[in-house]
Coordinates of C-alpha atoms and ligand atoms in Angstrom, one line a residue:
X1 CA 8.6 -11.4 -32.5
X2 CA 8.2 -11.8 -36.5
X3 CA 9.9 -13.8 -38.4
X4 CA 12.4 -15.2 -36.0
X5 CA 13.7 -11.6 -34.6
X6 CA 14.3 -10.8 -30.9
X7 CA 15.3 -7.6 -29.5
X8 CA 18.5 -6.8 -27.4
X9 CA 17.7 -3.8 -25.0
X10 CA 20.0 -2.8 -22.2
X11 CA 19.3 0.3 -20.2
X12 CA 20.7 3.4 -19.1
X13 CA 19.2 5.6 -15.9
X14 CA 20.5 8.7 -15.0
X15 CA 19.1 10.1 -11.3
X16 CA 19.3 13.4 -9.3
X17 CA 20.1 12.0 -5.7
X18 CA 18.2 14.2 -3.8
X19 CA 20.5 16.2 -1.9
X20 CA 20.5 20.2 -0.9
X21 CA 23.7 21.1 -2.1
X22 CA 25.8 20.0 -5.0
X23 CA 28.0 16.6 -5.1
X24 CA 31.6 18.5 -5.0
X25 CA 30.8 21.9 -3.3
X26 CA 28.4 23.8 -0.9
X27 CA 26.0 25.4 -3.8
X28 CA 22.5 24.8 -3.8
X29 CA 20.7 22.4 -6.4
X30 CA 17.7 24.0 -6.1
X31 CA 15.4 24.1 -9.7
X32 CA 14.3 27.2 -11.4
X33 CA 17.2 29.7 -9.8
X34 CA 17.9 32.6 -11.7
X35 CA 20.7 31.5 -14.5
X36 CA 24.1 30.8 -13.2
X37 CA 23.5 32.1 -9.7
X38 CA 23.8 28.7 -8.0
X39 CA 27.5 28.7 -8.9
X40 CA 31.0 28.6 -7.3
X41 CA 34.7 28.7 -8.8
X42 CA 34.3 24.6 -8.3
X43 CA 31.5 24.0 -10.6
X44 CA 32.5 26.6 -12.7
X45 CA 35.7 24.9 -13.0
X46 CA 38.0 27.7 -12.1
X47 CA 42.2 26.9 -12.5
X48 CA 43.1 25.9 -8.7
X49 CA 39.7 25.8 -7.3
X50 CA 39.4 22.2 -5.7
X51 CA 36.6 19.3 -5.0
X52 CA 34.8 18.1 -1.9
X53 CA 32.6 15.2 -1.9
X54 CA 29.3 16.1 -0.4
X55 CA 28.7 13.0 2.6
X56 CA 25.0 13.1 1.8
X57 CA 25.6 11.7 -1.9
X58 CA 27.4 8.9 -0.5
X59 CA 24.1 8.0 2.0
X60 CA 21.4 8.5 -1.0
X61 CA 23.8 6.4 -3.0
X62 CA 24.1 3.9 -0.9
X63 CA 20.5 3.5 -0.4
X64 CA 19.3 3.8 -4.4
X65 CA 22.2 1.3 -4.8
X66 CA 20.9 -1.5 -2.0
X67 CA 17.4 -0.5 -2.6
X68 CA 18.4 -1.6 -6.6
X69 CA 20.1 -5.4 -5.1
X70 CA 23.8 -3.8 -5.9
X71 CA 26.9 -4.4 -4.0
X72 CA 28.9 -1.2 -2.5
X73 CA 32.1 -1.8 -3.0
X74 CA 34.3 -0.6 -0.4
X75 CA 37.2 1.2 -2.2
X76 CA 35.7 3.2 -5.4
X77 CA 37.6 5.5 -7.5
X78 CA 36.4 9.6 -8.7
X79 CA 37.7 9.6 -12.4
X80 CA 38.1 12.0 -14.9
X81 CA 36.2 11.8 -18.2
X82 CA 37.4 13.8 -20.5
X83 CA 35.6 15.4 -23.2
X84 CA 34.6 19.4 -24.4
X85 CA 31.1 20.7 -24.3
X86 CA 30.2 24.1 -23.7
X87 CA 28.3 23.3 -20.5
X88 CA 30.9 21.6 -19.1
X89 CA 33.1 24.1 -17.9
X90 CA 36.2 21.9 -16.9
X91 CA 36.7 20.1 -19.8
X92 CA 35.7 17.0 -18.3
X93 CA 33.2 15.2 -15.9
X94 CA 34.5 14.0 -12.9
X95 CA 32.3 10.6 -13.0
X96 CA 33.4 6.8 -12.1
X97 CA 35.6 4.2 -14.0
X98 CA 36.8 0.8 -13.5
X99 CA 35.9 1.0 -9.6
X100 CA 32.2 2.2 -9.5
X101 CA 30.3 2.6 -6.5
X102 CA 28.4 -0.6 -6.5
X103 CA 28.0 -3.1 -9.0
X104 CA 26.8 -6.2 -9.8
X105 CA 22.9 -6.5 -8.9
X106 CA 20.7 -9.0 -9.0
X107 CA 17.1 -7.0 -8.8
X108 CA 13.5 -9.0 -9.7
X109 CA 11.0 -6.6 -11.2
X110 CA 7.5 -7.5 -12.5
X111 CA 6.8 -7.3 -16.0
X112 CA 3.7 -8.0 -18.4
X113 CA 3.3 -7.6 -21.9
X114 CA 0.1 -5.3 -23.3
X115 CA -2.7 -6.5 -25.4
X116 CA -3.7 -3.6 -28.2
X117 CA -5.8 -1.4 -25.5
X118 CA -2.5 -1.2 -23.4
X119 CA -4.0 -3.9 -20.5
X120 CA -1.6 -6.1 -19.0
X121 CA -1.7 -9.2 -19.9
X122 CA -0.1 -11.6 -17.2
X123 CA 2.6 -9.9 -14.6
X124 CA 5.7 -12.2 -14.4
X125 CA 9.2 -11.7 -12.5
X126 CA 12.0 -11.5 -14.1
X127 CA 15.8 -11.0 -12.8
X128 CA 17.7 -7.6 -14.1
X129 CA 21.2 -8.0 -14.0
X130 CA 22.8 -4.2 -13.1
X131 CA 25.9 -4.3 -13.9
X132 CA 27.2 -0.3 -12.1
X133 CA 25.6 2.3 -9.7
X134 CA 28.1 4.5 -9.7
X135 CA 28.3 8.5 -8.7
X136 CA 29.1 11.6 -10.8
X137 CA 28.5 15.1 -11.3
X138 CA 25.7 16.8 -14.0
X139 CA 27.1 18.9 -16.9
X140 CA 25.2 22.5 -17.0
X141 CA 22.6 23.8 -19.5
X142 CA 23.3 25.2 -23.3
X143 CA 19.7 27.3 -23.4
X144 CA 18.8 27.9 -27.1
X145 CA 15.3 29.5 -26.1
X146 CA 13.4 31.9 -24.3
X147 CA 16.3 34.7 -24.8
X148 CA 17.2 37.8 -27.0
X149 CA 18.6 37.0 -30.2
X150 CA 19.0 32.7 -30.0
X151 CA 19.3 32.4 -33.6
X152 CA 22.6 33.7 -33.4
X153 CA 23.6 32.8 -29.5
X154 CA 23.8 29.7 -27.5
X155 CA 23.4 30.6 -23.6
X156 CA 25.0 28.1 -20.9
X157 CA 23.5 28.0 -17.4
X158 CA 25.5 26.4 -14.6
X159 CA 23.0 25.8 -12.4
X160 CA 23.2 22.2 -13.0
X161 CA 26.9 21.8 -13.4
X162 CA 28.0 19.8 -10.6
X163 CA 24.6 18.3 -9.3
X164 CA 25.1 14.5 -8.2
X165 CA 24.0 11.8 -10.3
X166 CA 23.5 8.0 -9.7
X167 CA 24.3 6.5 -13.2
X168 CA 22.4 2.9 -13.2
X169 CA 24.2 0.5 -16.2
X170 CA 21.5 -3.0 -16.7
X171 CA 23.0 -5.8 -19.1
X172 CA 21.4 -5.8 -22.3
X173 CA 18.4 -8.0 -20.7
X174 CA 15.3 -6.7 -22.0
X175 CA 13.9 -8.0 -24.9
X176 CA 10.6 -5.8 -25.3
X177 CA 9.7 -2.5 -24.8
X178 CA 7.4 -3.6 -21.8
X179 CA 10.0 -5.1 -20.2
X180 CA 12.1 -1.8 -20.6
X181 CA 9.2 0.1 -19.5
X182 CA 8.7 -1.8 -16.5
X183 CA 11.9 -1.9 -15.2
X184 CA 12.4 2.1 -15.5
X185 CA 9.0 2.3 -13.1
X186 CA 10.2 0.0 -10.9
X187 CA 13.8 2.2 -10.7
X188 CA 11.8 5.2 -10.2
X189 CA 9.4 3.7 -7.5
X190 CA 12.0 2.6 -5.3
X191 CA 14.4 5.7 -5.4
X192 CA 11.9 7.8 -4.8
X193 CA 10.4 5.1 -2.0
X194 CA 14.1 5.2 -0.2
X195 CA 14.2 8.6 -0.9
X196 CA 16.9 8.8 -2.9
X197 CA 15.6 10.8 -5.5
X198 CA 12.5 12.4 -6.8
X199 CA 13.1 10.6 -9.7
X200 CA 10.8 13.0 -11.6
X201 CA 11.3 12.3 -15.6
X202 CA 9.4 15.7 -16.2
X203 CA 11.5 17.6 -13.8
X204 CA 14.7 16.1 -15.6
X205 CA 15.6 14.8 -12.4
X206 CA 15.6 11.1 -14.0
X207 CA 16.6 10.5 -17.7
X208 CA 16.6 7.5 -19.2
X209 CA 18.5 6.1 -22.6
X210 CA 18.1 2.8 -24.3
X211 CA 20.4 0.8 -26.3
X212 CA 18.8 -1.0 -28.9
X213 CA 19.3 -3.9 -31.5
X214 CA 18.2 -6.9 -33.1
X215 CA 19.2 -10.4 -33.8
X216 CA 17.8 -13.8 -35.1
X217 CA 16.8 -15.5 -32.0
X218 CA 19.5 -18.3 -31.1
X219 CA 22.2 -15.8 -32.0
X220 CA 24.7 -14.9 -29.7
X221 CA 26.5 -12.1 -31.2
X222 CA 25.2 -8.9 -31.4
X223 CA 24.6 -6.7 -34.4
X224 CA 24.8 -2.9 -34.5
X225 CA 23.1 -0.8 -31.6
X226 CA 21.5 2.4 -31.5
X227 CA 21.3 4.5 -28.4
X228 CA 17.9 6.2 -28.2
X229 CA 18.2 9.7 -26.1
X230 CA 15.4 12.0 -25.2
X231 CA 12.8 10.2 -24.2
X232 CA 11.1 12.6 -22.0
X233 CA 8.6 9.9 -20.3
X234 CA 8.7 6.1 -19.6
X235 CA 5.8 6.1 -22.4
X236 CA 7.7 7.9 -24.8
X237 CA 10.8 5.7 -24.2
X238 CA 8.4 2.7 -25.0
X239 CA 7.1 4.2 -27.8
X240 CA 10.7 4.9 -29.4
X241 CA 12.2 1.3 -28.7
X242 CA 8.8 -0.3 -30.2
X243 CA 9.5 2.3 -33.4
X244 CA 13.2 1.5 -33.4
X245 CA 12.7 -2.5 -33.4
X246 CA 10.3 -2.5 -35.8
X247 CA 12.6 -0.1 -37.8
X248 CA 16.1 -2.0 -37.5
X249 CA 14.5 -5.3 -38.4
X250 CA 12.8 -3.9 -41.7
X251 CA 16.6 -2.7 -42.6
X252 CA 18.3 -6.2 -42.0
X253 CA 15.7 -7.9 -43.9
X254 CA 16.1 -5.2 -46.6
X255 CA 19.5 -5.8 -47.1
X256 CA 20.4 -1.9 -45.7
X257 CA 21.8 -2.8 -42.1
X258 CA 21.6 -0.9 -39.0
X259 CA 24.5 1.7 -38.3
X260 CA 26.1 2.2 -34.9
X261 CA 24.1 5.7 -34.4
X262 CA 22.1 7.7 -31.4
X263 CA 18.6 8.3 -32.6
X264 CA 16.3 10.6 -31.0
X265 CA 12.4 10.1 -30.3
X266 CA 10.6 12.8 -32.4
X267 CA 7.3 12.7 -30.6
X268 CA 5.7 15.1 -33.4
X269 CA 6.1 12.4 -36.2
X270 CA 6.0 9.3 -33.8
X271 CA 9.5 8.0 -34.8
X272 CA 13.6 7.8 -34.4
X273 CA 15.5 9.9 -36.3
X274 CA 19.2 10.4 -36.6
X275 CA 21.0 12.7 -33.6
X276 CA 24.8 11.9 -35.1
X277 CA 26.7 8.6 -36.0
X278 CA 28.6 6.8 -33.6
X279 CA 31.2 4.9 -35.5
X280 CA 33.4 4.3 -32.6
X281 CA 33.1 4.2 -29.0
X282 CA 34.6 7.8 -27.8
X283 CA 37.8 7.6 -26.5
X284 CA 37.3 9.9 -23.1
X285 CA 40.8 9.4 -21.6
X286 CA 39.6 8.7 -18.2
X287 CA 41.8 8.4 -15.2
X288 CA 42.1 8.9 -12.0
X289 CA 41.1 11.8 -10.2
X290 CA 43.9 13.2 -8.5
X291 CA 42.2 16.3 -6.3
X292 CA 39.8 13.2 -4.6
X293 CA 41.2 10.8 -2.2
X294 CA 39.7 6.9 -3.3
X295 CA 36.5 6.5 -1.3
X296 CA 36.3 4.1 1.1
X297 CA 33.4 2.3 2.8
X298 CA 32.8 0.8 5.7
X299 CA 30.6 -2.4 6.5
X300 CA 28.9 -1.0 9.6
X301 CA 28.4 1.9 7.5
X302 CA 26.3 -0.2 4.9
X303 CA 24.7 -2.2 8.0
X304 CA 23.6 1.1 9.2
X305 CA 22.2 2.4 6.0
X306 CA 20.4 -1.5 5.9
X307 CA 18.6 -0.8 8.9
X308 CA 17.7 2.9 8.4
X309 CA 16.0 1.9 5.1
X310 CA 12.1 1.5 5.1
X311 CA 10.5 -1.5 3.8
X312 CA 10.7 -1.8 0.3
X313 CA 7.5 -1.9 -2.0
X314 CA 8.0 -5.7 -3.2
X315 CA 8.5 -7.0 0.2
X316 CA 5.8 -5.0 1.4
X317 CA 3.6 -6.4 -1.4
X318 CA 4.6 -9.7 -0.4
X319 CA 3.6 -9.4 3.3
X320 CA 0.4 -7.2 2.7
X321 CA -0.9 -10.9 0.5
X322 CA 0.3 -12.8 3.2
X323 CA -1.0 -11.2 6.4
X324 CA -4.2 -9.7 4.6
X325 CA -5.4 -11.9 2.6
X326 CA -5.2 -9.3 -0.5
X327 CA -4.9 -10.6 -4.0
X328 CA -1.5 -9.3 -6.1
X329 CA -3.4 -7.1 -7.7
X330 CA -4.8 -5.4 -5.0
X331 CA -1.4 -5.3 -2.9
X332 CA 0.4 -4.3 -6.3
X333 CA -1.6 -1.1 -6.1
X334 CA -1.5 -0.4 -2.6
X335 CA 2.4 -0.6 -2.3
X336 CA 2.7 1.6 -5.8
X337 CA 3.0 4.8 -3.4
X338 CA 4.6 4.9 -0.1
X339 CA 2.1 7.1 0.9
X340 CA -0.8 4.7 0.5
X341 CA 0.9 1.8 1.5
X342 CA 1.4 3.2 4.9
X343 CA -2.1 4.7 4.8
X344 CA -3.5 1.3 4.1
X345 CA -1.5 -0.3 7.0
X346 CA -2.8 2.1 9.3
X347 CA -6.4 2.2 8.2
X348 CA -6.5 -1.8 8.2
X349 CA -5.1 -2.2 12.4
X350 CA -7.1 0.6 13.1
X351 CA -10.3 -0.5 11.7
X352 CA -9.7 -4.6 12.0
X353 CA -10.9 -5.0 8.7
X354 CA -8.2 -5.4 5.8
X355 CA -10.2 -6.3 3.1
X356 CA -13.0 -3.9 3.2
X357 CA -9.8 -0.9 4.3
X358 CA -8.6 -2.4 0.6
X359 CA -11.7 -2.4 -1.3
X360 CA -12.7 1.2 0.2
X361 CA -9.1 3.1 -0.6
X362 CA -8.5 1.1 -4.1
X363 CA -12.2 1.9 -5.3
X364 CA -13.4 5.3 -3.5
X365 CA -10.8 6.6 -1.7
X366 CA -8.3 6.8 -4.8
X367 CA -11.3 8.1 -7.0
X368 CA -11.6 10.7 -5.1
X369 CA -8.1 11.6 -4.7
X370 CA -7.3 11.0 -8.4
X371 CA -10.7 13.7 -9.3
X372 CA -9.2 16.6 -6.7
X373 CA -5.2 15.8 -7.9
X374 CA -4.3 15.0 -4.5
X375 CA -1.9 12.2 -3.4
X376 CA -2.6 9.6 -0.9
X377 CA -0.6 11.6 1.9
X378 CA -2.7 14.6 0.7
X379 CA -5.7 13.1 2.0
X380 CA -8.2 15.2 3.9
X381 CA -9.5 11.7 5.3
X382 CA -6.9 10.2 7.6
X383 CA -6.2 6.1 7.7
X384 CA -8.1 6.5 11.4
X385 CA -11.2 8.4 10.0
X386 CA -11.7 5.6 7.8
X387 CA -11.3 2.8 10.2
X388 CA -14.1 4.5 11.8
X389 CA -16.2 4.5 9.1
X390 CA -15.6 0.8 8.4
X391 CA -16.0 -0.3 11.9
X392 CA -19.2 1.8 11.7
X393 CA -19.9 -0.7 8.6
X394 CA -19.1 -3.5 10.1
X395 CA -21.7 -3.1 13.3
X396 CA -24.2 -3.3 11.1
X397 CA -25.3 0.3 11.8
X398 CA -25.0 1.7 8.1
X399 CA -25.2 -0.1 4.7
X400 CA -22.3 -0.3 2.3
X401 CA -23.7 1.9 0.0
X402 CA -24.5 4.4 2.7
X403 CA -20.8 4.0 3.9
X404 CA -19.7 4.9 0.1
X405 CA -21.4 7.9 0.1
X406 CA -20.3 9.0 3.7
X407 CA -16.7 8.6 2.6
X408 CA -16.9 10.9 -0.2
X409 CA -18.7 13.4 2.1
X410 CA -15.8 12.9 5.0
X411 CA -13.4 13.6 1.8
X412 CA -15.0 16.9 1.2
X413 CA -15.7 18.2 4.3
X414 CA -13.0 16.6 6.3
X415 CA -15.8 16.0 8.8
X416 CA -15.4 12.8 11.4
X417 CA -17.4 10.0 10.2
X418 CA -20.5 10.0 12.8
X419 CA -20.6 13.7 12.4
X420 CA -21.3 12.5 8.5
X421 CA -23.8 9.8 9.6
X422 CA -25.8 12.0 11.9
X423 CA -26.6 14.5 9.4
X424 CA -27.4 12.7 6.7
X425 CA -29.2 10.8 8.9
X426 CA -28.1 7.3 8.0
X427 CA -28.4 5.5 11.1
X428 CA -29.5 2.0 10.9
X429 CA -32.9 1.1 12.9
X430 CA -31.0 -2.0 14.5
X431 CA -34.0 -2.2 17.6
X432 CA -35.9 -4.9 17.2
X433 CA -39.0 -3.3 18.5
X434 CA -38.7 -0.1 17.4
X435 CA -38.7 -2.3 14.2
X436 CA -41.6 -4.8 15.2
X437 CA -44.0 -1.8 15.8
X438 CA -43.5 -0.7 11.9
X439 CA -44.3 -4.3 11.1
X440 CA -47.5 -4.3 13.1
X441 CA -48.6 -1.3 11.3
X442 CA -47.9 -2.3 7.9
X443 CA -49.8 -6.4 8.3
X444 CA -52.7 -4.2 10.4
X445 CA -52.9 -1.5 6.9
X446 CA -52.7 -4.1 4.1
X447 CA -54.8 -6.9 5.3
X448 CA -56.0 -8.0 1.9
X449 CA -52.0 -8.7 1.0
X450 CA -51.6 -11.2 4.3
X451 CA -55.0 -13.0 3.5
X452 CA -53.3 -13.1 -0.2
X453 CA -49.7 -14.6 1.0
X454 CA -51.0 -16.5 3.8
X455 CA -52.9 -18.1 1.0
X456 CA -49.7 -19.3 -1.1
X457 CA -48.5 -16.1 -3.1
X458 CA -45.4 -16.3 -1.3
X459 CA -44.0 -13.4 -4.2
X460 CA -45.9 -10.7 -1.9
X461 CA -43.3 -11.0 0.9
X462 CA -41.1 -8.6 -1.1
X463 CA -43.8 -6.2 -1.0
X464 CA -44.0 -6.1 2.8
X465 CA -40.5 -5.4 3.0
X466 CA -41.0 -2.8 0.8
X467 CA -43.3 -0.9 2.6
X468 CA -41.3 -1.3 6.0
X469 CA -38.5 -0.1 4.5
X470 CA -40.9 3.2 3.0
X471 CA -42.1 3.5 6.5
X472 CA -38.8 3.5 7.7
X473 CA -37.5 5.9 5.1
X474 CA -35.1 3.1 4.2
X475 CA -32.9 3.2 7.5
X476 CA -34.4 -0.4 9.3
X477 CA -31.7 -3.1 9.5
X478 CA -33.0 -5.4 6.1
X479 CA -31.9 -8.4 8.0
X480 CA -34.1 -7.8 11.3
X481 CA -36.9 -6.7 8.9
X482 CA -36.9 -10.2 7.0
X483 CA -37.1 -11.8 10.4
X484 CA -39.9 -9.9 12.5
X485 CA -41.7 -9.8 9.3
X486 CA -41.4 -13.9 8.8
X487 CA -42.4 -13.9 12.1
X488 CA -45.4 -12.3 12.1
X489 CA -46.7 -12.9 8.9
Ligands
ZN501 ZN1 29.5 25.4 -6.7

């Protein structure tokens, strides 16, 4: 980075866990419910009305936090945080403390910096220490838009209040944006690949803050931080550290300092700008909370949750290079949806072919899904309609390009692909005589050209096979054609 500088990034991921009801009582946490309606006297934090842990948030949260390399530890404590916000009808957020849920991960992602037109430049691993996955309840909504007379009213909705959360705490690790934005992918990949989440930024169901600063590299201190909020897409988030680097190392070098502040992204304007100060860290008064017992988890409980997780995407990635031959490239994209992943597995068994089942979903298949908006489990062409395709391919009976265009046929008329073959009429003439008999025709029809070639102009061979394949109307086997035609001629 210029002039000696390095950035200090450590990130913050808030995710939904995917559950039906809410983390301390039976109401729904369904989206887009009619305001305050999914509600109860516990998440509207009624005197005397008393918390339940849901049993589901402890088995999404013990996958996101395995899936994520953390240890579940087995006692973890609810705690009280205690602050006032109008959304937060209690008076404080029942969250975790000193005794999270997990902690202490050790997770590889891969990473690559970006030349100017965004490319990746070289993907590297690199170890992400997480320091917490621990468990806590959403505050509800202030809604300032949308109803009669909000210049003068704030409206709460409670809908949220009370949905279950997986907080995710890294070290301060990252040093560029890139690596910041590739880590909050690979996050939202695997929760939503263990299903514990949807982990959809644009749903709110994943947020993500950044704490920023800067320092001459070789320093071990750390100078002032500033927490970025609002970044409503891994982009965005990229865009506002890259601003807020670039901004926090003109005001050291100017002399003007960085204060200890959260800054939001103004995506209008393309920058940071001031949300309040943050002299101190807040004092929330946490302690223990007394209406929930201390959580206790078993090891055969995490063995069980071990087992009843799927494959996850890196190891997958791993094994598709090793057992198929496929490049990291190509296996990178195949495991970057579980969908097509498992559709690529199938359609490669099935078809005994992994490297043309790779090059047909990564160049036509994904086209065509990416042109109708569909996703890979979507497809109207299943993994086993494509095997037969390719094993089609590979018999030598249709040409590759022939193959290309029956696949996006199959993809729009979900028709089988012989049905496709037959009438379009792309059988391969694969019988020799069938074959031999256009030959004769064509040598008996352009004697002037044999006298011509057999006399040394051995450029007119390209011309008989040109006319056989005309005759044909282009469905002979080339390869037999060069043979009967060498043959005869
Ligand atoms: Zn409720």
């Amino acid at each position: 980075m210029k002039n000696g500088w390095e950035a200090v990034i450590g990130m913050e991921i808030h995710a939904q866990l995917a559950t039906e009801t809410k983390i301390f009582c039976a109401c729904a946490t369904s989206f887009g419910e009619e305001p305050n309606s999914n509600t109860c006297p516990v998440c509207l934090g009624l005197p005397g009305a008393l918390p339940v842990l849901n049993r589901r948030v402890i088995d999404l949260g013990a996958r996101a936090a395995l899936a994520l390399g953390l240890e579940i530890q087995e006692t973890s404590i609810f705690a009280r945080k205690n602050y006032f916000y109008p959304d937060l009808p209690k008076g404080y957020q029942i969250s975790q403390y000193d005794k999270p849920f997990s902690a202490d991960g050790e997770l590889v992602i891969m990473t690559s910096e970006r030349d100017e037109s965004g490319r990746t430049v070289e993907w590297k691993p690199m170890t992400i220490h997480i320091i917490r996955l621990h468990l806590e309840e959403d505050a509800g909504k202030n809604v300032h838009e949308g109803l009669p007379e909000v210049d003068k009213y704030s409206y709460i909705d409670l809908n949220r209040a009370g949905t279950p959360l997986a907080e995710i705490v890294t070290a301060p690790d990252f040093r560029t944006s890139w690596q910041a934005y590739d880590y909050v992918n690979h996050v939202r990949r695997v929760l939503q690949w263990v299903g514990a989440s949807d982990a959809d930024m644009e749903k709110g169901n994943l947020r993500c803050e950044a704490n920023v600063s800067v320092r001459k590299v070789g320093d071990t201190s750390f100078n002032n931080k500033v927490e970025l909020k609002n970044l409503n897409s891994v982009r965005f988030m990229q865009k506002a550290i890259e601003y807020e680097i670039e901004r926090q190392i003109a005001a050291h070098e100017s002399g003007e300092g960085v204060n200890q502040e959260t800054r939001l992204w103004d995506e209008k304007n393309n920058q940071t700008r001031v949300m309040r100060s943050k002299e101190d860290a807040h004092d929330y008064r946490y302690f223990p909370e007394p209406d929930l017992q201390p959580l206790a988890v078993s090891s055969e409980f995490i063995e069980k949750t071990k087992t009843e997780m799927p494959e996850l995407p890196d190891v997958m990635r791993d094994r598709f290079m090793r057992e198929y031959e496929l490049s990291y490239a190509d296996a990178s994209q195949l495991v970057s949806e579980k969908d097509l992943a498992e559709f690529y597995e199938r359609a490669a068994l099935a078809s005994g072919n992994p490297r043309v089942s790779a090059n047909f979903i990564l160049s036509e298949l994904l086209r065509e899904l990416n042109n109708s908006g569909r996703a890979a489990g979507d497809s109207p062409v299943e993994a086993e309609n494509l095997a037969e395709l390719i094993k089609i391919l590979d018999a030598g009976k249709i040409n590759n390009n022939q193959a290309k265009e029956v696949l996006v046929e199959m993809f729009g008329s979900g028709k089988a692909a012989a049905e496709v073959i037959r009438e379009k009429g792309f059988e391969q003439i694969s019988d020799a005589s069938q074959i031999e008999k256009i030959v004769d025709e064509i040598i008996e029809n352009n004697q002037n050209q044999v006298t011509a070639y057999r006399a040394g102009n051995e450029k007119l061979f390209g011309f008989f096979v040109g006319q056989v394949m005309r005759a044909s109307q282009g469905k002979a086997n080339p390869k037999i054609v060069n043979e009967i035609l060498k043959n005869k001629l």
